[in-house]
C-alpha cells in the first residue's frame, strides 16, 4: 500500500526536500513500484509525481493520459505542449534544495540509475540539487511484506528440490547412456519449475568442468557440453512463484559425477564455503550487536578468505546481490568490487552470498540466500548450506 506519511517521514529523516518520481514508457520500473502502478498500466507519455518532505504531493500528467496517477493523493497539472511540461516541472521543484531521483552519481549503481541524463539536466536547470534515491528505493521497493517473504520461502522449497532433480537426472543418464548434455539437465530443472508453478527470467546454468569456470556461462555453448563420469558440475538455478509480486530464490551447488570427490575439487570448495560462511557470520554478528552494516563490508569479509588463500584474482565478481521481484533486485548488493555499495543492509531484505573461484579447468561457486526478517533475525533460506561437493553416483 502506498503510504505518503511513511515516505515523507523518510524524506525528513534523510534531510531531503522531496522526491521527484518520473517515468516514460516503463523506463523507470522503480518509480512505478513505489507508486503502486499496475504492470499493465504502461502509458506512452511522460509523467512526474512530486512528493515534498512536507505538504501535499503534486502530479504532472499529459492531456491524453490525464488519469495516469489518479489513484495517488495530491493536486494535478495537465500539460500538452513541451513548454507546459517544463513549466510544470519548474513550478513543482523550482527553489527546492535537495531532490531525490532514480539517479546514481557517475552511474556508480546502475540498478538505481533509471532517470536519463537529459531529465536530470532539466530538473537541475531549475535550481535543485538532484541526489540519489537509492536508500528510499530500498525502503519502499526492495523491502518485502509478509506475503513476499512467504512466496520466497515457497520458492526456496522448489529450488532446493531442483538440485535433487539435477543430480538424479545426471546419475540416471550416466548409468544408462554414459553421459548427458548440459542442456538436458537444464530442461529437467525447467520442467520441475513448471510442474511447481514457478517461473524464471532465464534457464539455469549447468557447467561441466571448464564451463563451470565461466561465472555467467550460457548452458550448452561450451566446446564440450556432455557431462560424463569424472566431471565436476556447477548448477546455478533461480525461480519464483508464478504470482504477482513474487520474489526469487537463487542458489548454486556443486556435484561430482563419481563415487568419491577428488581432493583437488574438495580443497577449492572448502575455501569457497569458508568465504561464504564468513560473509554470513559478518551479517549475523553485526545484527546481533545492533550495528548497521553496509554492503561493501560483507563483500570485504567474504573476499578476504579467498584472497588469503591465494585465489583473489580468481574470484571475479561481487560477493552477492539483492534479491527481489527480479533475481538481481534493487536493494543493497554485497559489493566492494564492481561498485562500492554504501547502502545499508536493511531488515526485510533478502540477498545472495555467492563467492566463487574460477580456474581454467573448473569453477566452484557456493550460493545461499540471506533473509533478514522484521525482527532483525538473520536467516539462511533454501535448505541447508552445502558443506561438501555431492558425489552424485554415490548418493543418487
Coordinates of C-alpha atoms in Angstrom, one line a residue:
X1 CA 0.0 0.0 0.0
X2 CA 1.3 3.5 -0.9
X3 CA 2.0 5.4 2.3
X4 CA 2.5 9.1 1.9
X5 CA 3.2 9.6 5.6
X6 CA 6.0 6.9 5.6
X7 CA 7.7 8.4 2.5
X8 CA 7.6 12.0 4.0
X9 CA 9.0 10.8 7.3
X10 CA 11.8 9.1 5.4
X11 CA 12.5 12.3 3.4
X12 CA 12.6 14.4 6.6
X13 CA 14.9 11.9 8.3
X14 CA 17.3 12.0 5.2
X15 CA 17.3 15.8 5.1
X16 CA 15.7 15.9 1.6
X17 CA 13.3 18.5 0.3
X18 CA 11.4 15.9 -1.7
X19 CA 11.3 13.0 -4.1
X20 CA 10.5 13.6 -7.8
X21 CA 9.3 10.3 -9.3
X22 CA 9.2 10.1 -13.1
X23 CA 8.6 7.6 -15.9
X24 CA 8.3 7.4 -19.6
X25 CA 7.1 4.2 -21.2
X26 CA 8.3 1.9 -18.4
X27 CA 11.9 3.1 -18.3
X28 CA 11.7 3.6 -14.6
X29 CA 10.1 0.5 -13.0
X30 CA 11.3 1.6 -9.6
X31 CA 9.1 4.7 -9.6
X32 CA 6.2 2.6 -10.8
X33 CA 6.5 0.1 -8.0
X34 CA 6.9 2.8 -5.3
X35 CA 3.7 4.4 -6.7
X36 CA 1.9 1.0 -7.0
X37 CA 1.1 1.3 -10.7
X38 CA -0.1 -1.9 -12.3
X39 CA 2.3 -3.7 -14.6
X40 CA -0.1 -3.4 -17.5
X41 CA -0.7 0.3 -16.9
X42 CA 2.1 1.5 -19.1
X43 CA 1.1 4.7 -20.9
X44 CA 3.0 6.4 -23.6
X45 CA 3.6 9.9 -22.2
X46 CA 5.8 11.3 -19.5
X47 CA 4.5 11.8 -16.0
X48 CA 6.0 13.3 -12.8
X49 CA 4.9 12.9 -9.2
X50 CA 6.4 15.3 -6.7
X51 CA 6.4 14.3 -3.0
X52 CA 7.6 17.1 -0.8
X53 CA 9.0 16.4 2.6
X54 CA 6.1 18.3 4.0
X55 CA 2.8 19.3 2.4
X56 CA 0.7 17.9 -0.4
X57 CA 2.1 16.0 -3.5
X58 CA 1.6 17.2 -7.0
X59 CA 1.1 15.3 -10.3
X60 CA 2.1 16.4 -13.8
X61 CA 0.4 14.3 -16.5
X62 CA -0.2 14.5 -20.2
X63 CA -3.6 15.6 -21.5
X64 CA -4.3 12.3 -23.3
X65 CA -3.4 10.3 -20.2
X66 CA -4.5 12.7 -17.5
X67 CA -5.8 9.9 -15.2
X68 CA -2.4 8.1 -15.0
X69 CA -1.9 9.0 -11.4
X70 CA -5.4 9.4 -10.2
X71 CA -5.0 6.7 -7.6
X72 CA -2.5 8.9 -5.7
X73 CA -3.1 11.8 -3.4
X74 CA -2.3 15.4 -4.4
X75 CA -3.2 18.1 -6.9
X76 CA -2.7 17.8 -10.6
X77 CA -1.4 19.8 -13.5
X78 CA -2.2 18.7 -17.1
X79 CA 0.2 19.5 -19.9
X80 CA 0.0 19.2 -23.6
X81 CA 3.0 21.1 -25.1
X82 CA 6.6 20.6 -24.1
X83 CA 6.7 24.1 -22.9
X84 CA 3.9 23.3 -20.5
X85 CA 5.7 20.2 -19.3
X86 CA 8.9 22.2 -18.5
X87 CA 6.9 25.0 -16.8
X88 CA 5.1 22.4 -14.7
X89 CA 8.4 20.8 -13.5
X90 CA 9.7 24.3 -12.6
X91 CA 6.6 25.1 -10.6
X92 CA 6.9 21.8 -8.7
X93 CA 10.6 21.9 -7.8
X94 CA 11.9 25.4 -8.5
X95 CA 13.5 26.8 -5.4
X96 CA 13.9 23.4 -3.7
X97 CA 17.3 22.3 -2.4
X98 CA 18.0 18.5 -2.4
X99 CA 15.6 16.5 -4.6
X100 CA 15.8 12.7 -4.8
X101 CA 15.5 10.9 -8.1
X102 CA 16.5 7.5 -9.5
X103 CA 19.9 8.8 -10.2
X104 CA 23.4 7.5 -9.3
X105 CA 26.4 9.8 -9.3
X106 CA 28.8 8.7 -12.1
X107 CA 26.5 5.7 -12.6
X108 CA 28.1 4.0 -9.7
X109 CA 25.0 1.9 -9.1
X110 CA 23.3 1.2 -12.4
X111 CA 20.4 -0.6 -10.6
X112 CA 19.3 2.8 -9.3
X113 CA 20.2 4.9 -12.4
X114 CA 16.8 4.8 -14.2
X115 CA 16.4 8.5 -15.0
X116 CA 18.1 9.7 -18.2
X117 CA 20.8 12.4 -18.1
X118 CA 18.6 14.9 -20.0
X119 CA 15.8 14.8 -17.5
X120 CA 18.3 15.3 -14.6
X121 CA 19.7 18.3 -16.6
X122 CA 16.2 19.7 -16.9
X123 CA 15.5 19.4 -13.2
X124 CA 18.8 20.8 -12.1
X125 CA 18.3 23.8 -14.5
X126 CA 15.5 25.0 -12.2
X127 CA 17.8 25.1 -9.2
X128 CA 17.6 21.9 -7.2
X129 CA 20.5 19.5 -6.5
X130 CA 19.5 16.0 -7.7
X131 CA 20.6 13.3 -5.3
X132 CA 20.2 9.5 -5.4
X133 CA 17.0 7.9 -4.2
X134 CA 18.9 4.6 -3.6
X135 CA 18.1 4.4 0.2
X136 CA 14.5 5.4 -0.4
X137 CA 14.2 2.7 -3.1
X138 CA 15.4 0.2 -0.5
X139 CA 12.8 1.3 1.9
X140 CA 9.8 1.4 -0.4
X141 CA 10.6 -1.1 -3.2
X142 CA 13.3 -3.6 -2.0
X143 CA 11.8 -4.4 1.4
X144 CA 9.3 -7.3 1.5
X145 CA 6.0 -7.7 3.2
X146 CA 4.8 -10.9 4.8
X147 CA 3.3 -12.2 1.6
X148 CA 6.6 -11.7 -0.3
X149 CA 8.5 -13.4 2.4
X150 CA 6.1 -16.4 2.3
X151 CA 6.5 -16.6 -1.5
X152 CA 10.3 -16.5 -1.3
X153 CA 10.2 -19.4 1.2
X154 CA 7.9 -21.4 -1.0
X155 CA 10.2 -20.8 -4.0
X156 CA 13.1 -21.9 -1.8
X157 CA 11.4 -25.3 -1.4
X158 CA 11.2 -25.6 -5.2
X159 CA 14.9 -24.6 -5.8
X160 CA 16.1 -26.9 -3.0
X161 CA 14.3 -29.9 -4.6
X162 CA 15.6 -28.8 -8.1
X163 CA 19.1 -29.9 -7.1
X164 CA 17.8 -33.4 -6.4
X165 CA 16.2 -33.4 -9.8
X166 CA 19.6 -32.3 -11.4
X167 CA 21.7 -35.0 -9.5
X168 CA 19.2 -37.8 -10.2
X169 CA 18.9 -36.8 -13.9
X170 CA 22.7 -36.9 -14.3
X171 CA 23.1 -40.2 -12.3
X172 CA 20.4 -42.0 -14.4
X173 CA 21.9 -40.8 -17.7
X174 CA 25.4 -41.8 -16.7
X175 CA 24.3 -45.3 -15.8
X176 CA 22.0 -45.7 -18.9
X177 CA 23.8 -43.8 -21.6
X178 CA 27.3 -43.0 -20.3
X179 CA 26.6 -39.2 -20.3
X180 CA 24.1 -36.4 -20.7
X181 CA 24.2 -32.9 -22.3
X182 CA 24.2 -29.9 -20.0
X183 CA 21.1 -28.6 -21.8
X184 CA 19.2 -31.8 -20.9
X185 CA 19.8 -31.2 -17.2
X186 CA 18.7 -27.6 -17.6
X187 CA 15.5 -28.8 -19.4
X188 CA 14.8 -31.2 -16.5
X189 CA 15.0 -28.3 -14.0
X190 CA 12.8 -26.1 -16.1
X191 CA 10.2 -28.8 -16.2
X192 CA 10.4 -29.1 -12.4
X193 CA 9.8 -25.4 -12.1
X194 CA 6.8 -25.6 -14.4
X195 CA 5.4 -28.6 -12.5
X196 CA 5.5 -26.5 -9.3
X197 CA 4.0 -23.3 -10.9
X198 CA 7.3 -21.4 -10.9
X199 CA 8.8 -19.1 -13.5
X200 CA 12.3 -17.7 -14.2
X201 CA 13.7 -15.0 -16.4
X202 CA 16.4 -17.3 -17.7
X203 CA 17.2 -21.0 -17.6
X204 CA 19.7 -22.3 -15.1
X205 CA 23.5 -22.5 -15.6
X206 CA 24.8 -26.1 -15.9
X207 CA 28.5 -26.0 -16.4
X208 CA 30.7 -29.1 -16.5
X209 CA 34.5 -28.9 -16.0
X210 CA 35.9 -25.8 -17.7
X211 CA 32.5 -24.5 -18.5
X212 CA 31.8 -24.0 -14.8
X213 CA 34.9 -21.8 -14.7
X214 CA 32.9 -19.1 -16.6
X215 CA 30.7 -17.2 -14.0
X216 CA 27.9 -16.4 -16.4
X217 CA 28.3 -19.4 -18.7
X218 CA 25.5 -20.0 -21.2
X219 CA 24.5 -23.6 -20.8
X220 CA 25.3 -25.7 -23.8
X221 CA 27.6 -23.3 -25.6
X222 CA 31.0 -24.7 -24.4
X223 CA 33.4 -26.7 -26.6
X224 CA 32.4 -29.9 -24.7
X225 CA 29.0 -29.9 -23.1
X226 CA 28.5 -33.6 -22.5
X227 CA 28.6 -34.5 -18.8
X228 CA 30.4 -37.7 -18.1
X229 CA 31.8 -39.7 -15.2
X230 CA 34.7 -37.9 -13.5
X231 CA 33.2 -34.4 -14.3
X232 CA 32.8 -31.6 -11.7
X233 CA 29.4 -29.9 -12.4
X234 CA 28.2 -26.5 -11.3
X235 CA 24.5 -25.9 -11.1
X236 CA 23.2 -22.4 -10.6
X237 CA 19.4 -22.0 -10.6
X238 CA 16.7 -19.5 -9.6
X239 CA 12.9 -19.2 -9.8
X240 CA 9.9 -17.5 -8.2
X241 CA 6.2 -18.4 -7.9
X242 CA 4.1 -17.6 -10.9
X243 CA 2.2 -14.9 -8.9
X244 CA 2.1 -11.1 -8.8
X245 CA 4.8 -9.5 -6.7
X246 CA 6.5 -12.8 -6.1
X247 CA 10.2 -12.9 -5.0
X248 CA 13.0 -15.1 -6.2
X249 CA 15.1 -17.9 -4.7
X250 CA 18.6 -18.2 -6.1
X251 CA 21.1 -20.9 -5.3
X252 CA 24.3 -22.6 -6.6
X253 CA 25.6 -26.0 -5.6
X254 CA 28.4 -28.3 -6.8
X255 CA 28.3 -32.0 -7.8
X256 CA 30.9 -34.6 -8.9
X257 CA 30.0 -37.4 -11.2
X258 CA 31.6 -40.2 -9.3
X259 CA 31.6 -42.1 -6.0
X260 CA 34.3 -40.0 -4.3
X261 CA 35.2 -36.3 -4.8
X262 CA 38.9 -35.8 -5.8
X263 CA 40.8 -33.8 -3.2
X264 CA 41.7 -31.0 -5.7
X265 CA 38.0 -30.2 -6.0
X266 CA 37.3 -30.6 -2.3
X267 CA 40.1 -28.2 -1.4
X268 CA 38.8 -25.4 -3.6
X269 CA 35.3 -26.0 -2.4
X270 CA 36.3 -25.7 1.2
X271 CA 37.9 -22.3 0.6
X272 CA 34.7 -21.1 -1.2
X273 CA 32.5 -22.4 1.6
X274 CA 34.6 -20.8 4.3
X275 CA 34.4 -17.5 2.5
X276 CA 30.6 -17.9 2.1
X277 CA 30.3 -18.6 5.9
X278 CA 32.5 -15.6 6.7
X279 CA 30.0 -13.4 4.9
X280 CA 27.0 -14.9 6.7
X281 CA 28.8 -14.6 10.0
X282 CA 29.6 -11.0 9.4
X283 CA 25.9 -10.1 8.9
X284 CA 24.7 -12.2 11.8
X285 CA 27.3 -10.7 14.2
X286 CA 26.5 -7.1 13.1
X287 CA 22.8 -7.6 13.6
X288 CA 23.3 -9.3 16.9
X289 CA 25.4 -6.4 18.1
X290 CA 22.8 -3.9 16.7
X291 CA 25.5 -2.4 14.4
X292 CA 24.5 -1.1 10.9
X293 CA 26.2 -3.0 8.1
X294 CA 26.8 -1.8 4.6
X295 CA 27.0 -4.0 1.5
X296 CA 30.7 -3.3 0.9
X297 CA 31.6 -4.7 4.3
X298 CA 30.1 -8.1 3.6
X299 CA 32.0 -8.3 0.3
X300 CA 35.2 -7.5 2.1
X301 CA 34.6 -10.1 4.8
X302 CA 33.9 -12.8 2.3
X303 CA 36.6 -11.8 -0.3
X304 CA 39.3 -11.7 2.4
X305 CA 39.1 -15.5 2.9
X306 CA 39.7 -16.2 -0.8
X307 CA 42.4 -13.6 -1.1
X308 CA 44.2 -15.0 1.9
X309 CA 44.1 -18.5 0.3
X310 CA 45.8 -17.0 -2.8
X311 CA 42.9 -17.1 -5.2
X312 CA 41.8 -13.4 -5.1
X313 CA 42.3 -13.0 -8.8
X314 CA 40.1 -16.0 -9.5
X315 CA 37.1 -14.5 -7.6
X316 CA 35.9 -12.4 -10.5
X317 CA 32.6 -10.9 -9.3
X318 CA 31.0 -9.3 -6.4
X319 CA 30.0 -11.4 -3.4
X320 CA 26.3 -11.1 -3.8
X321 CA 23.2 -9.2 -5.0
X322 CA 19.9 -8.1 -3.6
X323 CA 17.0 -10.4 -4.4
X324 CA 13.5 -9.2 -5.1
X325 CA 10.9 -9.4 -7.8
X326 CA 13.9 -9.7 -10.1
X327 CA 16.6 -12.1 -9.2
X328 CA 19.0 -9.2 -9.2
X329 CA 17.0 -6.8 -7.1
X330 CA 17.2 -3.1 -6.3
X331 CA 18.3 -3.1 -2.7
X332 CA 21.9 -3.2 -1.3
X333 CA 24.3 -5.5 -3.0
X334 CA 27.2 -7.2 -1.3
X335 CA 29.8 -5.4 -3.4
X336 CA 33.1 -3.6 -3.0
X337 CA 34.5 -4.8 -6.3
X338 CA 32.3 -3.7 -9.2
X339 CA 30.8 -0.8 -7.2
X340 CA 31.3 0.4 -3.6
X341 CA 27.9 -0.4 -2.1
X342 CA 27.4 2.0 0.8
X343 CA 23.7 1.4 1.3
X344 CA 22.8 -0.3 4.5
X345 CA 21.6 -3.9 4.5
X346 CA 18.1 -3.4 5.8
X347 CA 15.6 -5.6 7.7
X348 CA 13.0 -7.2 5.5
X349 CA 15.5 -7.5 2.6
X350 CA 17.0 -10.6 1.0
X351 CA 20.3 -11.0 -0.7
X352 CA 22.7 -13.7 -2.0
X353 CA 26.2 -14.5 -0.7
X354 CA 27.9 -16.4 -3.5
X355 CA 31.7 -16.5 -3.6
X356 CA 33.5 -18.4 -6.3
X357 CA 36.9 -19.5 -7.5
X358 CA 37.1 -19.8 -11.3
X359 CA 40.1 -21.7 -12.8
X360 CA 40.7 -22.7 -16.5
X361 CA 39.9 -26.4 -15.8
X362 CA 36.9 -25.9 -13.5
X363 CA 35.0 -23.5 -11.4
X364 CA 33.5 -23.7 -7.9
X365 CA 30.7 -21.4 -6.5
X366 CA 28.5 -21.8 -3.4
X367 CA 25.4 -19.5 -3.3
X368 CA 23.0 -19.1 -0.5
X369 CA 20.2 -16.6 0.2
X370 CA 20.1 -14.5 3.4
X371 CA 16.8 -13.1 4.6
X372 CA 16.6 -10.5 7.5
X373 CA 13.1 -10.6 8.9
X374 CA 11.2 -7.7 10.5
X375 CA 12.5 -8.7 14.0
X376 CA 16.1 -8.3 12.7
X377 CA 16.8 -12.0 12.8
X378 CA 19.2 -13.2 10.1
X379 CA 18.1 -16.4 8.2
X380 CA 19.8 -18.6 5.6
X381 CA 17.0 -19.8 3.4
X382 CA 16.6 -22.5 0.8
X383 CA 17.7 -25.6 2.6
X384 CA 20.9 -26.4 4.4
X385 CA 24.1 -24.7 3.1
X386 CA 26.2 -27.1 1.2
X387 CA 29.2 -28.3 3.2
X388 CA 30.8 -30.6 0.6
X389 CA 30.5 -31.4 -3.0
X390 CA 27.9 -34.0 -3.7
X391 CA 29.3 -37.3 -5.0
X392 CA 26.4 -37.9 -7.4
X393 CA 26.9 -41.6 -8.2
X394 CA 27.3 -42.4 -4.6
X395 CA 24.2 -40.5 -3.3
X396 CA 21.9 -40.9 -6.3

